[in-house]
Amino acid sequence: MAKILIPTPLRPYTDKQDAVDASGATVGELLADLTRRHSGLKAHLYNEQGKLRSFVNVYVNDEDIRYLQKEQTPVTASDTVSIIPSVAGGVPATTDADANVGSVRLQPDRELPALSNDEVKRYSRHLIMPEVGVDGQRKLKAAKVLCIGAGGLGSPVAMYLAAAGVGTIGLVDFDVVDYSNLQRQILHSTPDVGKPKLQSAKEKLQALNPEIDIRTHEVALSSHNALQLFEPYDVIVDGTDNFPTRYLVNDACVILGKPNAYGSIFRFEGQASVFATRNGPCYRCLYPEPPPPGLVPSCAEGGVLGVLPGLIGVIQATETVKLIMGIGEPLIGRFLIYDALRMRFRELKLRKDPDCPVCGTHPTVTKLIDYEQFCGIAPAAPEPVTVNNATELTALELKQRLDRGDKLTIVDVREPNELQINRIPGSVHIPLGDIPKRYNELDPEAELIMQCKSGVRSGKAADFLRSVGYKHVLNLKGGILDWIDKVDPTQPKY
Amino acid sequence: MPASEGRRLTITAAVDRAIRAHGQETYPHECCGALLGRDAGVTDLVALPNTTEEGPRRRFLVRPSDYRLAERRATELGAELLGFYHSHPDHPARPSQYDLDHAWPTFAYIIVAVAQGAAADMTVWYLKDDRSSFEEGTLHHGENPDPDAAAAVHR
């Protein structure tokens, strides 16, 4: 027998007594006996699953049983057991998102749509979680998310958002599915090669979830269309692979006040964060200036582990649904770096920069600019007509000259593993990075044809050789890809 | 008393003022505190810290130690703990599902809506015995026996 102290609100169930006796060797047994003697208490102490309600605190003497052995905590006749309320409450859940700092401000007057019976069945694993519930699912249904890119990152993002029931998903892309996409872009499959990515994406997403609205925008995102394109959406998911678009997406998000669920991938490393929320930092707070052109290679140049965008895209999708529902701790002011080879995550703290040119206190960038120029990439100018002073030649021209018996040295500047895939017969191999220390292996009087995969790296090598006095240097336009297309289709492309 | 009016809670003008002031002071966060008095008449308040870890803009939590403090204070004043008050910043003065899930029987729950930093509607609610919903009571403004009672707001 032990004494249990009863709090004010429960005293009507114990004949107004503030202390009653009950028997049992543990807290659990004691409370079971208490509710047998005073049956009205049961509904208030225990939930439907028979667990003590979260706001019911039980103390043995002055210790919370959560820090002892919970309901197995032993009690003796000399112990005093107290039931002590936590009193909690809050504003209605349907509009929690408005009040939560880390959440998206969905258009305030937007009605939350109801769920059909089919939707209840489809989303039942969401609905049974109190953190999501019917209200969270209705928020997802009301939400509009725009994915920039339907490629490596866009694939897992769009698929999981579609599956989760985000009511409107927009996709921006103007590319066509290529064999080299299939290693990671799981929205697209082998029969889709040659189709526009948006067509393939829409078919997959609509098959996955016919309840949602898929909007396709088959355009190249630019300073002219970005604001108009973003306007109807609540969250923008950046799945782009180049710096001009990344800065464009960031600036447009800041200007419109829309959160940017950011992700990027390269080789074995991924990054993710949430930018451009009301009080959080933006991409420019982290990187005020773009890297010099060509310094950071793209995935097409440097490669990417196929499963990597899966993980980073799913982080972006996770942050997006959290923002929409206004739950959890968003990835705002934190920059996540993932290393797939070491299987490690690092987290950098990120602060909003008061001097940020876009989101700072005195912004200097208040409308969208020319991002190609900002990133030092010259706009595609008409080909210079330099007949007598040519700097490049085409695959067909190279073939003709080789057939004619001209003495040419073809210098392949790709990495060794790329040469295992394909090679122009007779080429010598010096990787681009080795050119500065090995160029003297090349005869300054010989005619040199610089070659790589597509002509970008070999162009840099050619520029370098000219700068150190080589006079007869030509760049193979379109690289080995063009060579295979026009001259030697038996070799594989990558 | 007509049944439609529900249970009746009387509050003094000082209590009314103090609840509103507390809600405005903590805006945009929720405020919370205990209602002390006798016979369905609130004469004193104990303003309590909001200790929620879920974001004070939309949640409040009175931890057990503060609950004990409120009961002790009631005993000292020869009064009873009648219930609790809290604010709904930029939301109507109606209980949420969360309020219902966490409600205690018998207690009076006063909710004050604070819109854009200004206290507006104030309502009172009681949990039904089967926990199915809240029943709205009526707030009655009684005469203030002690014009200095506002000073009886404790921290």
XYZ file of C-alpha atoms in Angstrom:
649
model
C 0.000 0.000 0.000
C 1.339 3.416 -0.948
C -0.029 6.929 -0.950
C -0.778 8.612 -4.264
C -1.192 12.387 -4.423
C -3.949 13.416 -6.806
C -3.791 16.745 -8.670
C -6.712 19.171 -8.589
C -8.287 18.284 -11.954
C -8.515 14.588 -11.076
C -9.980 14.985 -7.605
C -13.590 14.771 -8.841
C -12.758 11.149 -9.687
C -11.403 10.372 -6.199
C -14.314 11.726 -4.204
C -12.477 15.044 -3.886
C -9.602 13.473 -1.978
C -6.172 14.890 -2.695
C -4.440 11.676 -1.590
C -5.608 8.090 -1.935
C -4.122 4.690 -1.178
C -3.438 1.967 -3.703
C -1.472 -1.268 -3.624
C 1.223 -2.657 -5.844
C 4.951 -3.342 -5.901
C 5.672 -1.103 -8.893
C 4.338 2.201 -10.169
C 2.526 0.338 -12.957
C 0.741 -1.983 -10.514
C -0.080 0.907 -8.224
C -1.683 2.933 -11.004
C -3.585 -0.126 -12.241
C -5.000 -0.567 -8.748
C -5.768 3.157 -8.547
C -7.798 3.095 -11.761
C -9.634 -0.032 -10.555
C -10.683 1.798 -7.409
C -11.470 5.056 -9.209
C -12.478 4.058 -12.708
C -13.108 7.597 -13.954
C -9.357 8.259 -13.851
C -8.441 5.758 -16.508
C -9.375 7.781 -19.605
C -7.429 10.759 -18.360
C -4.273 8.901 -17.356
C -4.015 6.409 -20.208
C -4.437 6.771 -23.954
C -6.320 4.356 -26.211
C -3.230 2.179 -26.511
C -3.060 1.787 -22.739
C 0.058 3.960 -22.399
C 0.368 6.754 -19.889
C -0.527 10.007 -21.648
C 2.461 12.185 -22.484
C 1.276 15.032 -20.272
C 0.816 12.784 -17.238
C 3.931 12.836 -15.082
C 4.394 10.362 -12.273
C 6.900 11.065 -9.543
C 8.133 8.689 -6.858
C 9.007 11.009 -4.021
C 10.766 13.730 -6.042
C 11.953 11.718 -9.028
C 10.208 11.528 -12.382
C 9.728 7.814 -13.160
C 10.968 8.502 -16.707
C 14.410 8.769 -15.138
C 13.899 5.753 -12.901
C 12.531 2.499 -14.277
C 9.410 4.034 -15.739
C 6.319 2.007 -14.814
C 8.553 -0.789 -13.501
C 9.892 1.549 -10.806
C 9.485 -0.291 -7.477
C 7.493 1.377 -4.680
C 7.244 0.658 -0.961
C 4.751 1.777 1.639
C 7.026 4.635 2.683
C 7.129 6.160 -0.812
C 4.882 8.966 -1.915
C 3.736 8.764 -5.502
C 2.506 11.982 -7.134
C 0.610 12.451 -10.360
C 1.614 15.836 -11.688
C 0.149 17.410 -14.803
C 2.065 19.007 -17.608
C -0.308 21.525 -19.093
C 0.103 21.960 -22.818
C -1.731 23.368 -25.794
C -1.317 25.480 -28.823
C -2.843 26.980 -31.889
C -4.765 24.827 -34.353
C -2.581 22.484 -36.353
C -4.017 23.370 -39.751
C -2.287 26.700 -39.702
C 0.833 25.765 -37.798
C 2.896 26.334 -40.909
C 2.145 30.049 -40.822
C 3.511 30.381 -37.347
C 6.566 28.200 -37.618
C 9.733 30.100 -38.465
C 11.238 27.261 -40.437
C 8.202 26.592 -42.540
C 6.945 27.776 -45.843
C 4.304 30.429 -45.789
C 1.781 28.814 -48.058
C -0.474 31.427 -49.569
C -2.291 32.403 -46.392
C -5.841 32.168 -47.682
C -5.360 28.904 -49.470
C -8.041 26.383 -48.509
C -6.644 23.024 -47.572
C -8.275 20.480 -49.886
C -10.049 17.432 -48.489
C -8.741 13.898 -49.066
C -10.768 11.382 -51.083
C -11.214 7.825 -49.810
C -8.637 6.640 -52.341
C -6.184 9.216 -51.081
C -6.761 8.188 -47.476
C -5.851 4.633 -48.447
C -2.838 5.730 -50.509
C -1.397 7.948 -47.787
C -2.381 5.821 -44.787
C 1.237 5.397 -43.598
C 1.435 9.174 -43.400
C -1.955 9.648 -41.809
C -1.234 7.378 -38.863
C 1.779 9.459 -37.841
C 0.696 12.292 -35.560
C 3.406 14.566 -36.977
C 1.816 14.294 -40.425
C -1.777 13.209 -39.949
C -4.680 14.324 -42.103
C -3.734 17.978 -41.782
C -0.153 17.389 -42.907
C -1.345 15.361 -45.877
C -3.780 18.112 -46.853
C -0.913 20.600 -46.717
C 1.080 18.373 -49.059
C -1.908 18.186 -51.374
C -2.253 21.967 -51.371
C 1.471 22.506 -51.997
C 3.104 23.390 -55.301
C 6.750 22.444 -55.807
C 8.925 23.281 -58.813
C 11.872 21.011 -59.693
C 14.555 22.668 -61.783
C 15.853 19.812 -63.890
C 14.457 16.319 -64.429
C 17.852 14.635 -64.301
C 19.974 13.047 -61.578
C 18.631 15.068 -58.657
C 15.254 15.889 -60.185
C 14.438 12.185 -60.605
C 14.400 11.106 -56.949
C 13.008 14.475 -55.864
C 10.042 14.330 -58.232
C 9.370 10.631 -57.646
C 9.287 10.899 -53.860
C 7.309 14.141 -53.880
C 4.801 12.559 -56.262
C 4.564 9.444 -54.116
C 4.185 11.543 -50.952
C 1.224 13.357 -52.464
C 2.530 16.849 -53.199
C -0.491 18.123 -55.115
C 1.271 20.071 -57.849
C 4.742 19.287 -59.166
C 6.297 21.470 -61.840
C 9.301 20.313 -63.878
C 11.651 22.526 -65.877
C 13.870 20.806 -68.444
C 14.457 20.928 -72.188
C 16.787 17.982 -72.603
C 16.272 14.657 -74.337
C 16.921 11.307 -72.630
C 20.344 9.927 -73.507
C 21.809 6.495 -72.747
C 24.393 8.150 -70.516
C 21.543 9.468 -68.283
C 20.221 6.041 -67.351
C 23.008 5.250 -64.877
C 21.407 7.647 -62.357
C 18.309 9.430 -63.713
C 15.770 6.887 -62.494
C 12.785 8.769 -63.894
C 13.852 7.613 -67.344
C 14.251 4.085 -68.672
C 15.794 2.492 -71.723
C 12.735 2.802 -74.025
C 12.710 6.557 -73.240
C 16.062 7.243 -74.915
C 15.513 9.934 -77.510
C 12.286 11.212 -75.897
C 12.071 14.629 -74.242
C 12.848 14.184 -70.530
C 9.643 15.951 -69.560
C 7.489 13.520 -71.517
C 9.224 10.551 -69.945
C 9.047 12.147 -66.476
C 5.380 12.990 -66.716
C 4.489 9.425 -67.757
C 6.394 7.936 -64.813
C 5.094 10.365 -62.213
C 1.506 10.174 -63.362
C 1.664 6.374 -63.322
C 3.032 6.520 -59.790
C 0.361 8.925 -58.606
C -2.584 9.824 -60.848
C -4.055 12.036 -58.066
C -1.520 14.823 -58.545
C -1.015 17.544 -61.128
C 2.257 17.398 -63.105
C 3.087 20.619 -64.918
C 5.884 20.538 -67.487
C 7.822 23.615 -68.556
C 9.950 22.711 -71.575
C 12.125 25.831 -71.561
C 15.673 26.828 -70.776
C 15.440 28.641 -67.454
C 16.626 32.223 -67.938
C 16.527 35.644 -66.327
C 13.606 36.446 -68.606
C 11.302 33.637 -67.553
C 12.446 32.576 -64.047
C 10.318 34.930 -61.926
C 7.168 34.221 -63.889
C 7.865 30.494 -63.804
C 8.547 30.383 -60.043
C 5.673 32.641 -59.002
C 2.903 30.016 -58.614
C 5.093 27.617 -56.608
C 5.742 27.354 -52.851
C 9.132 25.630 -52.851
C 11.793 25.531 -55.553
C 14.058 22.468 -55.713
C 17.382 23.192 -57.376
C 18.616 20.154 -59.277
C 20.780 22.020 -61.751
C 24.300 21.109 -62.801
C 25.828 24.478 -63.655
C 26.730 27.704 -61.884
C 24.822 30.264 -63.966
C 21.525 28.436 -63.362
C 22.358 27.878 -59.700
C 22.866 31.610 -59.102
C 19.791 32.367 -61.168
C 17.639 29.976 -59.093
C 19.041 31.399 -55.850
C 18.479 35.030 -56.776
C 14.973 34.387 -58.100
C 14.105 32.537 -54.851
C 15.399 35.425 -52.712
C 13.573 38.032 -54.798
C 10.303 36.092 -54.603
C 10.781 34.960 -50.988
C 10.521 31.268 -51.863
C 12.670 28.624 -50.187
C 15.262 26.858 -52.307
C 15.840 23.196 -51.452
C 19.362 22.986 -52.788
C 21.440 19.985 -53.747
C 24.512 19.393 -55.847
C 26.597 16.387 -56.771
C 30.031 15.753 -58.169
C 31.851 12.440 -58.441
C 31.487 10.989 -54.917
C 30.503 14.134 -53.048
C 27.148 15.733 -52.492
C 25.932 18.917 -50.839
C 22.547 20.003 -49.586
C 20.973 22.928 -47.782
C 17.828 25.030 -47.664
C 18.414 28.570 -48.899
C 16.455 31.780 -49.192
C 14.000 31.302 -46.338
C 12.800 34.438 -44.592
C 15.593 34.662 -42.054
C 18.025 32.095 -43.396
C 21.108 32.471 -45.573
C 21.118 32.093 -49.345
C 23.543 30.452 -51.775
C 25.360 33.763 -52.200
C 25.957 34.055 -48.442
C 27.999 30.871 -48.899
C 29.508 31.575 -52.311
C 29.328 35.312 -53.104
C 31.254 34.806 -56.341
C 31.159 31.958 -58.825
C 34.341 29.948 -59.346
C 36.432 30.900 -62.382
C 34.981 29.246 -65.471
C 36.303 25.766 -66.018
C 37.748 25.367 -62.522
C 34.932 23.192 -61.248
C 34.175 20.469 -63.763
C 30.611 19.407 -64.448
C 29.352 15.853 -63.988
C 29.665 15.361 -67.757
C 33.351 16.191 -67.449
C 34.210 14.722 -64.060
C 31.674 11.932 -63.724
C 29.301 11.137 -60.891
C 28.565 8.007 -58.888
C 25.146 6.859 -60.084
C 23.608 6.347 -56.631
C 24.839 9.714 -55.304
C 22.001 11.868 -56.689
C 19.605 9.337 -55.150
C 20.783 10.214 -51.668
C 21.111 13.969 -52.183
C 17.802 14.198 -54.055
C 16.041 12.372 -51.253
C 17.489 14.884 -48.767
C 16.068 17.697 -50.913
C 12.695 15.940 -51.058
C 12.756 15.376 -47.276
C 13.437 19.049 -46.601
C 10.684 20.017 -49.030
C 7.995 17.955 -47.305
C 9.185 19.168 -43.880
C 8.944 22.779 -45.039
C 5.468 22.223 -46.416
C 4.180 20.551 -43.252
C 6.078 22.874 -40.943
C 7.563 20.037 -38.926
C 10.999 19.202 -37.627
C 14.210 21.108 -37.896
C 14.837 22.354 -41.413
C 18.280 22.356 -43.051
C 18.380 26.151 -42.850
C 21.684 27.755 -41.885
C 23.332 24.354 -42.139
C 25.286 23.065 -45.099
C 25.443 19.308 -45.365
C 28.386 17.689 -47.122
C 28.222 14.000 -47.902
C 31.184 11.852 -48.866
C 29.991 8.602 -50.416
C 33.413 6.938 -50.452
C 33.968 7.426 -46.743
C 30.236 7.291 -46.011
C 30.394 10.406 -43.862
C 28.273 13.485 -43.404
C 29.696 16.805 -42.297
C 27.659 19.818 -41.345
C 28.867 23.394 -41.733
C 27.155 26.264 -39.934
C 25.980 28.897 -42.347
C 25.026 32.422 -41.371
C 23.026 34.959 -43.268
C 25.554 37.496 -44.528
C 24.342 41.039 -43.787
C 26.469 42.209 -46.722
C 25.062 39.597 -49.119
C 24.391 41.321 -52.453
C 20.973 39.624 -52.776
C 19.584 38.854 -49.314
C 21.654 41.254 -47.158
C 20.446 44.424 -45.473
C 21.351 46.623 -48.445
C 21.031 44.364 -51.474
C 22.659 45.496 -54.705
C 21.105 42.768 -56.819
C 17.364 43.423 -56.780
C 16.456 41.970 -60.148
C 17.765 39.082 -62.193
C 20.999 39.705 -64.074
C 22.931 38.040 -66.911
C 24.172 34.913 -65.140
C 26.294 33.606 -68.011
C 28.243 36.833 -67.903
C 28.323 36.818 -64.069
C 29.903 33.360 -64.176
C 32.404 34.495 -66.811
C 30.924 32.373 -69.541
C 30.830 34.349 -72.784
C 27.529 34.135 -74.639
C 27.667 31.911 -77.695
C 29.146 34.308 -80.243
C 29.132 33.611 -83.959
C 32.081 31.484 -85.057
C 35.064 33.660 -85.858
C 35.992 33.490 -89.542
C 39.710 32.821 -89.453
C 40.464 30.975 -92.653
C 44.177 31.528 -92.686
C 44.682 31.428 -88.987
C 42.473 28.453 -88.038
C 42.555 27.267 -84.411
C 40.426 24.164 -84.819
C 39.418 21.504 -87.275
C 36.547 19.069 -87.548
C 36.648 15.292 -87.368
C 36.024 15.017 -91.121
C 38.832 17.472 -91.876
C 41.148 15.478 -89.630
C 40.189 12.245 -91.406
C 40.806 13.811 -94.848
C 44.222 15.081 -93.798
C 45.207 11.734 -92.293
C 44.073 9.966 -95.492
C 46.131 12.461 -97.505
C 49.175 11.364 -95.508
C 49.777 14.634 -93.659
C 52.145 14.237 -90.730
C 50.006 15.099 -87.689
C 50.477 14.394 -83.980
C 47.133 13.795 -82.239
C 47.432 14.602 -78.513
C 44.684 13.066 -76.370
C 44.455 15.093 -73.117
C 41.804 12.960 -71.375
C 42.292 10.916 -68.196
C 43.709 7.363 -68.568
C 40.392 5.673 -67.708
C 38.686 7.558 -70.530
C 41.183 6.194 -73.029
C 40.122 2.693 -72.013
C 36.707 3.473 -73.478
C 37.705 4.785 -76.871
C 40.710 6.267 -78.654
C 41.707 7.729 -82.017
C 44.359 5.341 -83.359
C 47.892 6.673 -83.221
C 47.230 9.417 -80.645
C 49.743 10.244 -77.916
C 48.439 10.628 -74.405
C 49.171 13.497 -72.006
C 46.378 14.282 -69.510
C 45.420 17.978 -69.391
C 46.809 18.362 -65.867
C 50.213 17.102 -66.969
C 50.540 19.357 -70.032
C 52.385 22.200 -68.223
C 55.153 19.867 -67.023
C 55.266 17.480 -70.005
C 54.646 19.700 -73.037
C 58.335 19.557 -73.977
C 57.735 15.935 -75.003
C 55.947 17.481 -77.994
C 57.912 18.684 -81.034
C 57.423 22.485 -81.384
C 57.715 22.222 -85.150
C 55.206 19.380 -85.559
C 51.560 20.000 -86.357
C 49.603 19.115 -83.189
C 45.930 18.123 -83.069
C 44.658 18.498 -79.504
C 41.776 16.160 -78.637
C 39.591 15.269 -75.662
C 36.017 14.043 -75.249
C 34.114 17.058 -76.599
C 36.747 19.710 -77.344
C 36.641 21.797 -74.157
C 39.674 20.446 -72.332
C 41.723 20.105 -75.509
C 40.919 23.751 -76.296
C 42.521 24.737 -72.978
C 45.543 22.572 -73.771
C 45.828 24.210 -77.199
C 45.665 27.691 -75.646
C 48.402 26.730 -73.230
C 50.695 25.356 -75.935
C 50.261 28.495 -78.038
C 51.096 30.593 -74.965
C 54.432 28.823 -74.617
C 55.307 29.335 -78.292
C 53.889 26.356 -80.164
C 52.760 27.629 -83.556
C 51.017 24.707 -85.236
C 48.309 23.753 -82.787
C 44.759 22.863 -83.785
C 41.897 21.777 -81.550
C 39.666 18.909 -82.654
C 36.182 20.412 -82.597
C 33.633 18.159 -80.896
C 36.382 15.866 -79.616
C 36.297 12.119 -79.952
C 32.489 12.173 -79.810
C 32.384 13.948 -83.170
C 35.095 11.615 -84.481
C 32.959 8.590 -83.619
C 29.832 10.179 -85.118
C 31.440 11.158 -88.397
C 34.393 8.834 -88.902
C 34.444 5.728 -86.743
C 30.972 4.663 -85.496
C 32.328 1.287 -84.364
C 33.707 2.798 -81.149
C 31.483 3.307 -78.070
C 30.569 6.792 -76.842
C 30.245 7.860 -73.202
C -28.753 29.041 -15.946
C -29.785 28.003 -19.477
C -27.947 24.890 -20.597
C -26.749 26.562 -23.778
C -24.661 28.985 -21.789
C -22.536 26.165 -20.401
C -20.417 26.501 -17.327
C -19.781 29.943 -16.057
C -16.455 31.393 -14.979
C -16.189 34.778 -13.386
C -13.038 36.817 -13.744
C -12.176 40.154 -12.231
C -11.326 43.103 -14.446
C -7.738 42.952 -13.203
C -7.452 39.293 -14.186
C -8.925 40.081 -17.584
C -6.412 42.882 -18.083
C -3.497 40.799 -16.865
C -4.227 37.884 -19.218
C -4.485 40.244 -22.184
C -1.314 42.070 -21.180
C 0.567 38.789 -20.799
C -0.537 37.635 -24.262
C 0.570 40.914 -25.826
C 3.864 40.859 -23.988
C 4.891 37.421 -25.257
C 3.480 37.897 -28.781
C 4.279 36.373 -31.272
C 4.836 33.556 -28.791
C 2.176 31.895 -26.703
C 1.860 32.880 -23.073
C 0.546 30.625 -20.336
C -0.364 30.747 -16.684
C -2.545 29.380 -13.920
C -5.987 30.592 -12.799
C -6.496 30.716 -9.029
C -9.682 31.420 -7.108
C -12.730 29.808 -5.578
C -16.218 28.816 -6.603
C -15.701 29.351 -10.337
C -14.387 32.847 -9.746
C -10.817 33.686 -10.766
C -9.196 36.230 -8.480
C -5.481 35.615 -9.051
C -3.134 34.551 -11.776
C 0.252 32.894 -11.776
C 2.019 33.798 -14.998
C 4.249 30.859 -15.931
C 7.109 30.462 -18.360
C 6.323 28.723 -21.625
C 8.775 25.830 -21.603
C 7.754 24.145 -24.857
C 10.524 22.850 -27.072
C 8.275 22.662 -30.104
C 8.249 26.349 -30.980
C 6.570 28.863 -28.650
C 4.717 30.505 -31.546
C 2.336 27.607 -31.671
C 2.754 25.615 -28.493
C 2.876 26.126 -24.779
C 3.954 23.800 -22.043
C 3.712 24.221 -18.305
C 6.239 21.865 -16.841
C 5.459 19.793 -13.736
C 7.571 21.942 -11.425
C 5.606 25.041 -12.436
C 2.369 23.162 -12.020
C 3.431 22.373 -8.459
C 4.312 26.019 -7.938
C 0.805 27.010 -9.035
C -0.828 24.525 -6.675
C 1.392 25.727 -3.832
C 0.507 29.335 -4.573
C -3.193 28.421 -4.534
C -2.804 26.840 -1.114
C -0.962 29.905 0.202
C -3.792 32.155 -0.963
C -6.409 29.842 0.488
C -7.653 29.377 -3.068
C -7.923 26.542 -5.567
C -6.253 25.903 -8.877
C -9.156 26.437 -11.253
C -7.392 26.017 -14.557
C -4.982 27.607 -17.006
C -4.923 30.333 -19.590
C -2.904 30.607 -22.787
C -2.805 32.791 -25.883
C -3.306 31.985 -29.569
C -1.094 34.428 -31.478
C -2.798 35.307 -34.776
C -5.324 32.543 -34.373
C -8.912 32.497 -33.143
C -9.691 31.919 -29.474
C -10.871 28.383 -30.092
C -9.178 25.257 -28.775
C -7.102 23.228 -31.221
C -6.971 19.469 -31.533
C -3.653 19.741 -29.729
C -5.332 21.569 -26.860
C -7.928 18.800 -26.695
C -5.338 16.026 -26.785
C -3.558 17.572 -23.823
C -6.477 18.785 -21.768
C -7.222 17.909 -18.157
C -10.752 17.406 -16.899
C -12.398 19.892 -14.524
C -9.989 22.697 -15.357
C -11.156 25.898 -16.969
C -9.093 26.746 -20.045
C -9.103 30.417 -20.959
C -7.832 31.235 -24.463
C -7.054 34.774 -25.531
C -6.567 35.522 -29.217
C -3.755 37.973 -29.884
C -4.046 39.371 -33.414
C -1.032 41.257 -34.725
C 0.120 41.875 -31.172
C -3.238 43.140 -29.845
C -5.339 41.024 -27.498
C -8.794 40.344 -28.932
C -11.367 37.657 -28.097
C -11.196 35.765 -24.839
C -13.072 32.509 -24.322
C -13.263 29.711 -21.740
C -13.488 25.978 -22.362
C -13.974 22.777 -20.352
C -13.004 19.260 -21.392
C -15.956 16.880 -21.670
C -15.686 13.936 -19.348
C -15.304 11.469 -22.243
C -12.459 13.608 -23.679
C -14.319 13.809 -27.007
C -14.345 17.589 -27.237
C -14.385 20.862 -25.368
C -17.506 22.585 -24.152
C -17.500 26.346 -24.308
C -18.320 28.087 -21.068
C -19.285 31.687 -20.488
C -16.888 34.265 -19.144
C -18.512 36.592 -16.694
C -16.811 39.793 -15.708
C -17.322 40.281 -12.004
C -16.793 43.364 -9.926
C -13.245 43.906 -8.928
C -13.076 43.928 -5.151
C -9.508 45.111 -5.153
C -8.358 47.602 -7.773
C -4.742 46.661 -7.065
C -5.328 42.978 -7.793
C -3.465 43.344 -11.048
C -0.339 43.442 -8.944
C -1.092 39.867 -7.977
C 0.387 38.604 -11.238
C 3.309 36.492 -10.250
C 6.343 35.542 -12.252
